[in-house]
Coordinates of C-alpha atoms in Angstrom, one line a residue:
X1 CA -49.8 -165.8 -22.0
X2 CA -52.4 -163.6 -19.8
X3 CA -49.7 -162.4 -17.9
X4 CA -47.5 -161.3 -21.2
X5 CA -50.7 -159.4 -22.2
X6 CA -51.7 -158.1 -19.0
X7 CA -47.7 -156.3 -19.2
X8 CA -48.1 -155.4 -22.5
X9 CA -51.6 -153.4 -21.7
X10 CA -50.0 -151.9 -18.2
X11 CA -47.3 -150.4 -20.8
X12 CA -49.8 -148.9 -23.1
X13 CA -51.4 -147.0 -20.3
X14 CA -48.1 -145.8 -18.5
X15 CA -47.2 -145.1 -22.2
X16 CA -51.1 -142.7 -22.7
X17 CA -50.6 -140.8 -19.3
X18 CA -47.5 -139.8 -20.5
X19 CA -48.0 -138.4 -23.7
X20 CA -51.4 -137.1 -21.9
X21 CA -49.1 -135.5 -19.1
X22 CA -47.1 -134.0 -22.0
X23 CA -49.7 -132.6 -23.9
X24 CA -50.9 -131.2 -20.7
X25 CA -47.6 -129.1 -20.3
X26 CA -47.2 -127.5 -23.7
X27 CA -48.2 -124.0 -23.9
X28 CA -52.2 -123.8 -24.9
X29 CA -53.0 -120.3 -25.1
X30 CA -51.9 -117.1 -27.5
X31 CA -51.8 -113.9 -25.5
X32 CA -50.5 -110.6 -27.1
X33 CA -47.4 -108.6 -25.3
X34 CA -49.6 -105.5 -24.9
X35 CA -52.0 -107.4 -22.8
X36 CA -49.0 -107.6 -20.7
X37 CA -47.8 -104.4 -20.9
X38 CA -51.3 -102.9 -20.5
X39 CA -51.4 -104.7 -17.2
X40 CA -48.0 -103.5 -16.1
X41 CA -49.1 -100.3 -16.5
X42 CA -52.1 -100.5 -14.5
X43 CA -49.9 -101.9 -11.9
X44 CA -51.7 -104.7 -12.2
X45 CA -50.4 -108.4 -11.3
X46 CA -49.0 -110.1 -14.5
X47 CA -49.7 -114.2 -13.5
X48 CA -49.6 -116.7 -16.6
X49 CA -48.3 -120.4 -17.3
X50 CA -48.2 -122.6 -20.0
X51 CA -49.1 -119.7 -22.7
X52 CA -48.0 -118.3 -25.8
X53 CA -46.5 -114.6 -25.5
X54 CA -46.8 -113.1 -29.2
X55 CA -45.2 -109.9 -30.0
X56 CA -42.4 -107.4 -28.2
X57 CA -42.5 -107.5 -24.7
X58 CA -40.8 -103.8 -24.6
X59 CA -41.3 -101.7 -21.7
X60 CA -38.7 -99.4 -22.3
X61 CA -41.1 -96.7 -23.6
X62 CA -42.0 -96.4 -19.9
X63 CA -39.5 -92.9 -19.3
X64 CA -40.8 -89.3 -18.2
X65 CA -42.3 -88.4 -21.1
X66 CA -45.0 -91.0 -19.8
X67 CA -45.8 -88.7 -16.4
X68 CA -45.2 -86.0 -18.6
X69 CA -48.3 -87.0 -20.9
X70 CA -50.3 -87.5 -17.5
X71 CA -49.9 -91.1 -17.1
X72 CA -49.2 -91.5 -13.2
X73 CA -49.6 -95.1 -12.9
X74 CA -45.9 -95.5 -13.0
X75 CA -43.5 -94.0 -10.1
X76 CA -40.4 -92.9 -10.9
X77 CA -37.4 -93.1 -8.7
X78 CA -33.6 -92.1 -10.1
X79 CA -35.1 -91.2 -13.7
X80 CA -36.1 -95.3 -13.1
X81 CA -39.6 -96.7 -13.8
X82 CA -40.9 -98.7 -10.6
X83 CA -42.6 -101.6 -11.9
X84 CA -44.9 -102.6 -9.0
X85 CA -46.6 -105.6 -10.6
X86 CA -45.5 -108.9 -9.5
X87 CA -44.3 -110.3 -13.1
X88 CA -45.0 -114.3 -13.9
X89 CA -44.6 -116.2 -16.8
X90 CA -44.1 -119.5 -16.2
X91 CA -43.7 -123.0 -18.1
X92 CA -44.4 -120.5 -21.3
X93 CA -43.0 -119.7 -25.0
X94 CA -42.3 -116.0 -25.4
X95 CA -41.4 -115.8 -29.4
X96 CA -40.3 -112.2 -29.8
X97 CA -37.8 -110.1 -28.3
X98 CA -38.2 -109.1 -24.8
X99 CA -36.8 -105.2 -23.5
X100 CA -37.1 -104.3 -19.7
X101 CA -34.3 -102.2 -19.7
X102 CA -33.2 -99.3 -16.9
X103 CA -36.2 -100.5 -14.8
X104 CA -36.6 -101.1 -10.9
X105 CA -38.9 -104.6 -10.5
X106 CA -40.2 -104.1 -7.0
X107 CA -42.0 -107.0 -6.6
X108 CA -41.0 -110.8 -7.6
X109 CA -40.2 -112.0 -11.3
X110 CA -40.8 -115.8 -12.0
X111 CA -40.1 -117.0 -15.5
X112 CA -39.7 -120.5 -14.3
X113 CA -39.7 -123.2 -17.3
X114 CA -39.8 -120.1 -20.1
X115 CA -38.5 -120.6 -23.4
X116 CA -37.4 -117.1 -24.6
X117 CA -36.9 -117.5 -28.4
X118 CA -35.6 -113.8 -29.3
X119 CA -33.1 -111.8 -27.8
X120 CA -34.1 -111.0 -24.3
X121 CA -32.6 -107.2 -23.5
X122 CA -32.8 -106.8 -19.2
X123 CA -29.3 -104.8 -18.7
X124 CA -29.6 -101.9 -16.4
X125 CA -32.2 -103.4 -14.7
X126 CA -32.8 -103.2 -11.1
X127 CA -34.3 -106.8 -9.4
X128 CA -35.8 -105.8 -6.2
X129 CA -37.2 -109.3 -5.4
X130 CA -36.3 -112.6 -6.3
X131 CA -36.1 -113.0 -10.2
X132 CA -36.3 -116.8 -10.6
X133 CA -35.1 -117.6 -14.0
X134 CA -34.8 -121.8 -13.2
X135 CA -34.5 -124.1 -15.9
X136 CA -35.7 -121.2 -18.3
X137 CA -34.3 -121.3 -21.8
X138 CA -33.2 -118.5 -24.0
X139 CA -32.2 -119.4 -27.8
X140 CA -31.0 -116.1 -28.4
X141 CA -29.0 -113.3 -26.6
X142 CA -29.6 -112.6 -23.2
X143 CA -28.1 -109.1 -21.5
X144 CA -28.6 -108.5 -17.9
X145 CA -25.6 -105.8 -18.4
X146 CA -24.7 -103.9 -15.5
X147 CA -28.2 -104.8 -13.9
X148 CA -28.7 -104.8 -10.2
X149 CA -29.8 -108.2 -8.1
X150 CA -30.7 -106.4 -5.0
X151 CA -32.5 -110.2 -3.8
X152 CA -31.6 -113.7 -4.5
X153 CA -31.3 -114.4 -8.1
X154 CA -32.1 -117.8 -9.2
X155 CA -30.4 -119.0 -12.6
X156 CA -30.3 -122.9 -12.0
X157 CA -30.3 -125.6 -14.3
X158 CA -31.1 -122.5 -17.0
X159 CA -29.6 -122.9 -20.5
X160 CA -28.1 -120.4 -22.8
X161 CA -28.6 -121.3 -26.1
X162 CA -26.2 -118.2 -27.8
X163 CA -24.3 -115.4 -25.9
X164 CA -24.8 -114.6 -22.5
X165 CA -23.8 -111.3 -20.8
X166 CA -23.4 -110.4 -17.4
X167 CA -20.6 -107.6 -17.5
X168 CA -20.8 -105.5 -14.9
X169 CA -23.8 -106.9 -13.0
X170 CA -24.1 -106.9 -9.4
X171 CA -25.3 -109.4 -6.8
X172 CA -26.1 -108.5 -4.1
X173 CA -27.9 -111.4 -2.6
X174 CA -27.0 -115.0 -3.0
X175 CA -26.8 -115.8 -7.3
X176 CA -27.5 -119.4 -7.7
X177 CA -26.4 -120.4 -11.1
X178 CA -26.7 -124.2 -10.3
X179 CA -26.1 -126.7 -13.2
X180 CA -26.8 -124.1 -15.7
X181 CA -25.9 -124.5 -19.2
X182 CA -23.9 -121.7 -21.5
X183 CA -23.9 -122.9 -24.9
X184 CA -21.9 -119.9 -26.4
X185 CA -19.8 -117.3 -24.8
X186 CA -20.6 -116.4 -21.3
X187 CA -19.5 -112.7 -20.4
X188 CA -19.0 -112.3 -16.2
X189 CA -16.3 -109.8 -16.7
X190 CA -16.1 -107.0 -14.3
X191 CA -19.2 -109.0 -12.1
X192 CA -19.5 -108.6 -8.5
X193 CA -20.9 -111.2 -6.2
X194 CA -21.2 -110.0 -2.9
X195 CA -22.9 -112.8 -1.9
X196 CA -22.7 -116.9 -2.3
X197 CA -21.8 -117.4 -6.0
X198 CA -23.4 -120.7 -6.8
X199 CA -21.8 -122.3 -10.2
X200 CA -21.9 -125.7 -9.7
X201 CA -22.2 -128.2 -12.2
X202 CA -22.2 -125.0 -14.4
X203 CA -21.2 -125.8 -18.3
X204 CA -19.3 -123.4 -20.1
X205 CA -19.8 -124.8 -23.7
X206 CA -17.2 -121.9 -25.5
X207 CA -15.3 -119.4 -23.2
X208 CA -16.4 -118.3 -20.1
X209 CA -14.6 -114.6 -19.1
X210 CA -14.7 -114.0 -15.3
X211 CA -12.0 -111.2 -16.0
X212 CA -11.6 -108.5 -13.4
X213 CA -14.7 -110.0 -11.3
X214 CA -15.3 -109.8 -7.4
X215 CA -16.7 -112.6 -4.9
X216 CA -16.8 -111.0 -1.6
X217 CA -18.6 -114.3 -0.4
X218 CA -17.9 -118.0 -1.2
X219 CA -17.7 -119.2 -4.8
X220 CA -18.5 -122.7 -5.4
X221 CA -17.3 -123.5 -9.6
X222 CA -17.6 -127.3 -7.9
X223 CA -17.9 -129.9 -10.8
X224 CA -18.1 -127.1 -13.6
X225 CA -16.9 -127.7 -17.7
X226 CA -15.2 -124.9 -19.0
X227 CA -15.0 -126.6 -22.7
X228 CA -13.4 -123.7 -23.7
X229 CA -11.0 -120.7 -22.5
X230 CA -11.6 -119.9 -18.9
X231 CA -10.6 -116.5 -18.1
X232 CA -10.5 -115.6 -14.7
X233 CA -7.9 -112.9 -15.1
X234 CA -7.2 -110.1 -12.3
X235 CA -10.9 -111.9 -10.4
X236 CA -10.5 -111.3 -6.5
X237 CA -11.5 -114.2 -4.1
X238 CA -12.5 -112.6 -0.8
X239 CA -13.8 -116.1 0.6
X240 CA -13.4 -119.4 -0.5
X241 CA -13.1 -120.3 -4.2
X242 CA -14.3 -123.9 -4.7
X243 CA -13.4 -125.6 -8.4
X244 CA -12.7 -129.3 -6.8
X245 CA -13.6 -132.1 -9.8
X246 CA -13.8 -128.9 -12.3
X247 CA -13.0 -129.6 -15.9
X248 CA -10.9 -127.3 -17.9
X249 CA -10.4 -128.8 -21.4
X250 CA -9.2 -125.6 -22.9
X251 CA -6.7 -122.8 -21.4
X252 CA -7.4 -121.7 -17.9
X253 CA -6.4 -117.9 -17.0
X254 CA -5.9 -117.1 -13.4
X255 CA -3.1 -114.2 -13.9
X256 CA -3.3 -112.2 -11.6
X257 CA -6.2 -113.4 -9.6
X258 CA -6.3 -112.9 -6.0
X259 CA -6.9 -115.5 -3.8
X260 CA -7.4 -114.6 -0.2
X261 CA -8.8 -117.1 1.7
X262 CA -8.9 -120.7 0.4
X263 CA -8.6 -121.9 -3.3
X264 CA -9.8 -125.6 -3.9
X265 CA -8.9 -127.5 -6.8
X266 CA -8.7 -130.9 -5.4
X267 CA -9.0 -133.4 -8.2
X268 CA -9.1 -130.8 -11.0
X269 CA -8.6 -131.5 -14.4
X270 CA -6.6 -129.4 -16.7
X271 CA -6.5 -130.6 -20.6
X272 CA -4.2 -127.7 -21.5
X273 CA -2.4 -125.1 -20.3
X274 CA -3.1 -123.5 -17.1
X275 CA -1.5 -119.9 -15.9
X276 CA -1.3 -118.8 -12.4
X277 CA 1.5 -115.9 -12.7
X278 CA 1.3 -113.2 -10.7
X279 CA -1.3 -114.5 -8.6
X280 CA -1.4 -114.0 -5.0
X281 CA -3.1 -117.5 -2.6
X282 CA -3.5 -117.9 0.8
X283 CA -4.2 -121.5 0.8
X284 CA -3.8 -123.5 -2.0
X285 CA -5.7 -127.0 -2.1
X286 CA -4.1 -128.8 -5.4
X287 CA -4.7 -132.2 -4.4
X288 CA -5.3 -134.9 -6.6
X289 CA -4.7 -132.5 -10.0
X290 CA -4.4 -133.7 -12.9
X291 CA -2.2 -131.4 -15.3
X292 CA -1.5 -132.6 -18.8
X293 CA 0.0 -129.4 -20.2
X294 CA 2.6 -127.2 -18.4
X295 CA 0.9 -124.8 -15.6
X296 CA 2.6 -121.6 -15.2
X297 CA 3.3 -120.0 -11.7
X298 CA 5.7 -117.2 -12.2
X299 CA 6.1 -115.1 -9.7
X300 CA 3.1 -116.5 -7.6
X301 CA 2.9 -116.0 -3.8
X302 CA 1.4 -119.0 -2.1
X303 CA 1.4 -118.9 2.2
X304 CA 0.1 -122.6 2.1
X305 CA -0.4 -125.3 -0.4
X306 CA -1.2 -129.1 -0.7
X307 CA 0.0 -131.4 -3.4
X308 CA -1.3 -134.7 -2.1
X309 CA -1.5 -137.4 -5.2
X310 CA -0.8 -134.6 -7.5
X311 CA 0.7 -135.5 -10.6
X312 CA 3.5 -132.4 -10.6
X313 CA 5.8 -133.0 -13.8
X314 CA 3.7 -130.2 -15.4
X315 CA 4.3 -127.8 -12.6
X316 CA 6.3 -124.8 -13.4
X317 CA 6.3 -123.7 -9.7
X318 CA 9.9 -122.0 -8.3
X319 CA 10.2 -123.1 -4.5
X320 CA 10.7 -119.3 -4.0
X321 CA 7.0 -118.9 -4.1
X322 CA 6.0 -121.2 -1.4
X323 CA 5.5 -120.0 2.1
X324 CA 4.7 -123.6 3.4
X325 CA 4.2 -126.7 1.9
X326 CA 1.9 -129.5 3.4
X327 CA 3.8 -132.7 4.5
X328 CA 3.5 -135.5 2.2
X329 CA 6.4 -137.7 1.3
X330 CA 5.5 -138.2 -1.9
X331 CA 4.6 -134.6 -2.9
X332 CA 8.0 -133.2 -1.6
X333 CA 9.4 -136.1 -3.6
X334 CA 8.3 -135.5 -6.8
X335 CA 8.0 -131.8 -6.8
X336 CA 12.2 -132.0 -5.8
X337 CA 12.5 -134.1 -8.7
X338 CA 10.6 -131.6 -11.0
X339 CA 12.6 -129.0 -9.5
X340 CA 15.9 -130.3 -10.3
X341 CA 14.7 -131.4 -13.7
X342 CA 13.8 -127.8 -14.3
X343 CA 16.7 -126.7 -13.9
X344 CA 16.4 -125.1 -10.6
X345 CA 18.7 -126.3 -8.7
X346 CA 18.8 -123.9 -5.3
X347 CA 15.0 -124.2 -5.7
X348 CA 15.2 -128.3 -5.3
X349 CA 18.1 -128.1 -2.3
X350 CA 15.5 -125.9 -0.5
X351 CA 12.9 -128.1 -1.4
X352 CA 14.5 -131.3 -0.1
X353 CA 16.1 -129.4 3.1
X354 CA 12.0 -128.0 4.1
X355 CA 11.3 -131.9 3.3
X356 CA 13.8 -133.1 6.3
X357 CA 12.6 -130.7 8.6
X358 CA 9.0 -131.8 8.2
X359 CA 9.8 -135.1 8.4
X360 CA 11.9 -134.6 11.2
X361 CA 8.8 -132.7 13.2
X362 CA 6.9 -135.9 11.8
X363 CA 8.8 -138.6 13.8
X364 CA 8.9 -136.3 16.5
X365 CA 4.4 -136.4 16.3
X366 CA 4.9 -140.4 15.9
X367 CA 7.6 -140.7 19.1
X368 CA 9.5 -142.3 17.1
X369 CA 13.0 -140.6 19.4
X370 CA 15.7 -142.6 18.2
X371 CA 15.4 -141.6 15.0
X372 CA 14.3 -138.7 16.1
X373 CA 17.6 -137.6 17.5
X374 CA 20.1 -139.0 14.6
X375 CA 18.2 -136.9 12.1
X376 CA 17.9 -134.1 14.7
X377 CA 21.7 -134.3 14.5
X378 CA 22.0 -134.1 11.1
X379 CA 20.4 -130.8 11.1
X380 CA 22.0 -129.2 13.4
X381 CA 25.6 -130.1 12.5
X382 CA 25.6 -129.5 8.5
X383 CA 21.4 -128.9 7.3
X384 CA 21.3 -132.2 5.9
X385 CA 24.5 -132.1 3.9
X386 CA 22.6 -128.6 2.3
X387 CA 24.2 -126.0 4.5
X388 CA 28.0 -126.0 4.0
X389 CA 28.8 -122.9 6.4
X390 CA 27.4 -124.8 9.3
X391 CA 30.6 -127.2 9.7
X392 CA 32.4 -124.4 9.7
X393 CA 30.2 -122.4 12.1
X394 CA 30.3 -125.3 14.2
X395 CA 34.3 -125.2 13.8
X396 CA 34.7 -121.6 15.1
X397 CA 32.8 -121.9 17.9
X398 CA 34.6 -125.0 19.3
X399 CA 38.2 -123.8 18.6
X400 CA 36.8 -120.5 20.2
X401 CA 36.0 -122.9 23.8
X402 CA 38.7 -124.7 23.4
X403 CA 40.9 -121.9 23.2
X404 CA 38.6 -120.0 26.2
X405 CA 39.5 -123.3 28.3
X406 CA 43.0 -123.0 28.4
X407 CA 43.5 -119.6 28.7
X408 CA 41.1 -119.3 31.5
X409 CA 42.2 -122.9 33.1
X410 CA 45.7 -122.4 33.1
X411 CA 46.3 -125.6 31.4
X412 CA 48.9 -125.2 28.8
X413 CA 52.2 -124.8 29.5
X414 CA 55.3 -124.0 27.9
X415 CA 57.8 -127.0 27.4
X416 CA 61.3 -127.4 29.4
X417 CA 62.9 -127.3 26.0
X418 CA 61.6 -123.8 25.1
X419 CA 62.0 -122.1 28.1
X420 CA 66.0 -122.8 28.2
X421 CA 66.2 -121.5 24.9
X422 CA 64.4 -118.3 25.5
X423 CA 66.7 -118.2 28.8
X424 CA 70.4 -118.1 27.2
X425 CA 68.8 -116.4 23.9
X426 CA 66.3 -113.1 24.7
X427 CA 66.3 -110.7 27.8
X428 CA 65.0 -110.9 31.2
X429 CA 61.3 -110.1 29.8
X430 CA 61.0 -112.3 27.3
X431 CA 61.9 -115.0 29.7
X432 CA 58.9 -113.4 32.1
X433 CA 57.0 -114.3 29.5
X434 CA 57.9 -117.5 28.7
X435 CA 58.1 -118.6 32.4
X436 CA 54.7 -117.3 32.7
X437 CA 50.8 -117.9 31.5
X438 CA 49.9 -118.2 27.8
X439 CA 48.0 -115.3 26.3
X440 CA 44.5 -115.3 24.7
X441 CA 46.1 -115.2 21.3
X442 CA 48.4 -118.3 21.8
X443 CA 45.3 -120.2 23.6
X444 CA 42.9 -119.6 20.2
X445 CA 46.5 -120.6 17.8
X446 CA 46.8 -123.6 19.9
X447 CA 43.0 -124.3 19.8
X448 CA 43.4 -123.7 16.4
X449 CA 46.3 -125.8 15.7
X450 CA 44.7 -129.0 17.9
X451 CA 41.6 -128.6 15.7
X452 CA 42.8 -128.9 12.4
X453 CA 45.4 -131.2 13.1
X454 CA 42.4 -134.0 13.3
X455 CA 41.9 -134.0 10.1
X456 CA 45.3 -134.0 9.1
X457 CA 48.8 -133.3 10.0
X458 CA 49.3 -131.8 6.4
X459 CA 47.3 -129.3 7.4
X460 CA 48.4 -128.6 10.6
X461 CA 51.1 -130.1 12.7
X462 CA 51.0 -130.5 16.5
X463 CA 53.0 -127.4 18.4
X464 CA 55.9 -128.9 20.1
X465 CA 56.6 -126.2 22.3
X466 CA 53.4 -126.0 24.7
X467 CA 52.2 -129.2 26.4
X468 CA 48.8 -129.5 27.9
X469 CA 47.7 -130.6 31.8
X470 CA 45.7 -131.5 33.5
X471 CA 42.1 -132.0 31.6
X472 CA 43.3 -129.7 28.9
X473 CA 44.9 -133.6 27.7
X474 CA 41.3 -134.5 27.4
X475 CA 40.0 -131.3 25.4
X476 CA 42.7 -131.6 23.0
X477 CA 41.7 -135.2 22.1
X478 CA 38.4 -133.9 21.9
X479 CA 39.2 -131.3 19.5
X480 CA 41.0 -133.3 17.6
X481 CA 38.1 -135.6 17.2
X482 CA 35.8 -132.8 16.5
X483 CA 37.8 -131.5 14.1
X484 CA 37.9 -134.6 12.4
X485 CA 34.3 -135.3 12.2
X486 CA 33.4 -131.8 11.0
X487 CA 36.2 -131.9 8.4
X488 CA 34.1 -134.6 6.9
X489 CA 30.7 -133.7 7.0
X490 CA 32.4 -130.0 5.6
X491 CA 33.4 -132.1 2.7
X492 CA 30.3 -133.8 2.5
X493 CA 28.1 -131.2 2.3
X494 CA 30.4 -128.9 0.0
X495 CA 30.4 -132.0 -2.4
X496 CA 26.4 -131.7 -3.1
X497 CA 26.2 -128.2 -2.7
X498 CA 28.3 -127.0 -5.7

């Protein structure tokens, strides 16, 4: 019984610091903007925490007409005011709207923990040192419109509560964007990152427009929610674009994006339909992907992509695109089978013929030579039953030895039979000639003839009137056979061609 009430008092007290830690962190003090503003203009250092900001925080009446008036606290630099004063307002509650616009901040701007509860205009704004916006909260608006990030900007685990806009900003230092949360529309469009581009975790609650934007560094989307439209429409990927495990449970727009270096979207999830057409990739990682609605790749140009445990029935990709695919018997598999289930029938021969050469390499990497050299075979002689004009390739240059052999060897004579008729029937030349050597054109005919005659004596019969010595005996059997054996795999291959 002690020990049930000695728990129960342990909780209380847990239970008191808490609330006492709580209380502790709420804002406890009411200071007026114009103290602010006042101190900004003094060039003073601004340094609060846990306080109350009442009133317009609006600096934007800082232009010339200030110097003009004789106020030279403020220096000017591009028709900009430079803001000297190190600006911190941490762990606070700013309750009316807040305008630093076309300003250069030289020093360091913390607003770590802020709850902004009006629109919050900082577009055109020029951030010098390391604004540090972490886990700050703004209920309304926030623009930072075509503003300048000249250091490390620091957006993590922030939270959005209605439209944010970012159109046109640059970065020009690392922008870290960690885990932060955009309940409404969140405008990149027309961004650059030139720099580390750190979204990961990053929740998109309605669309998300990256349209037109530029990451000259590494992107990492890793983990991110778009739960609506994602638009990443004509972006440009410099460097590595990282979206493994991202969620996309609306439409996903990558038209036109370029992709130079890497694009990761191993185990990826797409709820809807996903578009890729136009796009341009250098590496493509799409393993483990799950698609549920079609994903359209027209006219994509992929160097190298991986399908491993991809799920590819969605996949409206033409092999025509793909510069090299990764080897992975399931992969080429199913993709061959989406292919041909298409519709595209070339597209799935090519498919299964880049398929046989891979494996082939892969027996070759395993030492596996037996097999090695029966499939090697099956290449060479007819492409896997996919390449029809091989046979007959094949065909033309062994009638074209064979008949090189005997005109060069000597060793096909004319028979008894046809040399008495030429005798009593033509003139002395004619019977030169048939005295003498077979010509060129009579060696190829007889090649010919021996050739095709091994598949059949329909079409071809066996010339009566020349007779073979010597090893030419053996070549003819061997043409024969040849012909024989490529008459078949001709057939074979024509069968699952057309």
């Amino acid at each position: 019984m002690l020990s049930g009430r000695g728990h129960i008092l342990a909780l209380f007290i847990v239970i008191f610091l808490f609330l006492a830690q709580s209380a502790l962190a709420e804002p406890s003090r009411i200071i007026e903007a114009k103290e602010i503003i006042e101190k900004i203009e003094q060039r003073q250092p601004v340094a609060y925490e846990n306080v109350i900001v009442k009133g317009d925080l609006n600096l934007s009446r800082l232009d010339n007409r200030e110097r003009k008036a004789g106020k030279e606290n403020i220096q000017y630099s591009a028709g900009r005011a430079e803001i000297d004063s190190p600006l911190r307002i941490s762990n606070s509650v700013i309750l009316n709207q807040v305008y630093l616009n076309k300003l250069i901040l030289k020093k360091p701007v913390d607003f770590h923990g802020t709850r902004f509860m009006s629109r919050v205009s900082l577009n055109d704004l020029w951030f010098n040192d390391t604004p540090n916006f972490n886990n700050a909260r703004f209920e309304d608006d926030a623009d930072f419109s075509t503003s300048r990030f000249n250091a490390l900007a620091i957006f993590s685990s922030a939270q959005f509560g209605q439209t944010a806009y970012f159109r046109q900003s640059e970065f020009n230092q690392k922008a870290r964007f960690v885990s932060a949360q955009f309940n409404q529309t969140a405008y990149f469009k027309k961004a650059r990152f030139l720099k580390e581009a750190e979204f990961r975790s990053a929740k998109f609650g309605q669309s998300a427009s990256f349209e037109s934007a530029e990451f000259a560094q590494n992107a990492n989307f890793k983990l991110a929610k778009f739960q609506q439209a994602a638009d990443f429409q004509k972006a440009r990927f410099d460097q590595a674009a990282v979206f493994e495990s991202a969620d996309f449970f609306q439409d996903a727009n990558f038209d036109q994006t370029q992709f130079s270096q890497t694009a990761n979207f191993e185990s990826a999830n797409f709820h809807q339909e996903s578009y890729f057409r136009n796009s341009s990739i250098q590496n493509a990682l799409f393993n483990d992907i799950r698609f549920k609605e079609d994903a359209t790749f027209d006219n994509v140009r992929i160097e190298n992509l991986s399908l491993k445990g991809t799920d590819v029935e969605k996949l409206d990709l033409r092999w025509s695109s793909i510069q090299d695919l990764a080897y992975d018997d399931s992969a080429y598999v199913l993709l061959r089978k989406n292919l041909d289930m298409r519709g595209y029938l070339d597209d799935a021969s090519e498919c299964e013929f880049s398929y046989r050469c891979e494996h082939r390499a892969d027996l070759w990497t395993k030492q596996d030579f037996g097999r090695w050299l029966f499939d090697f075979l099956a290449y060479a002689t007819y492409g896997y039953g996919l390449r029809p004009l091989w046979p007959l390739g094949w065909s033309m240059t062994f009638i074209l030895i064979g008949g090189l052999f005997f005109f060069l060897t000597n060793s096909i004579v004319r028979s008894k039979q046809f040399s008495q008729l030429t005798e009593s029937s033509v003139n002395r030349i004619v019977m030169e000639k048939a005295a003498g050597k077979v010509s060129i054109w009579e060696s190829l005919l007889l090649s010919t003839t021996y050739f095709t005659s091994g598949a059949s004596n329909i079409i071809s019969a066996t010339p009566s009137e020349f007779v073979p010595v010597g090893l030419a005996r053996y070549v003819v059997v061997l043409l024969r056979l040849l012909g024989w054996i490529f008459f078949v795999i001709f057939l074979s291959s024509l069968t699952r061609t057309i």
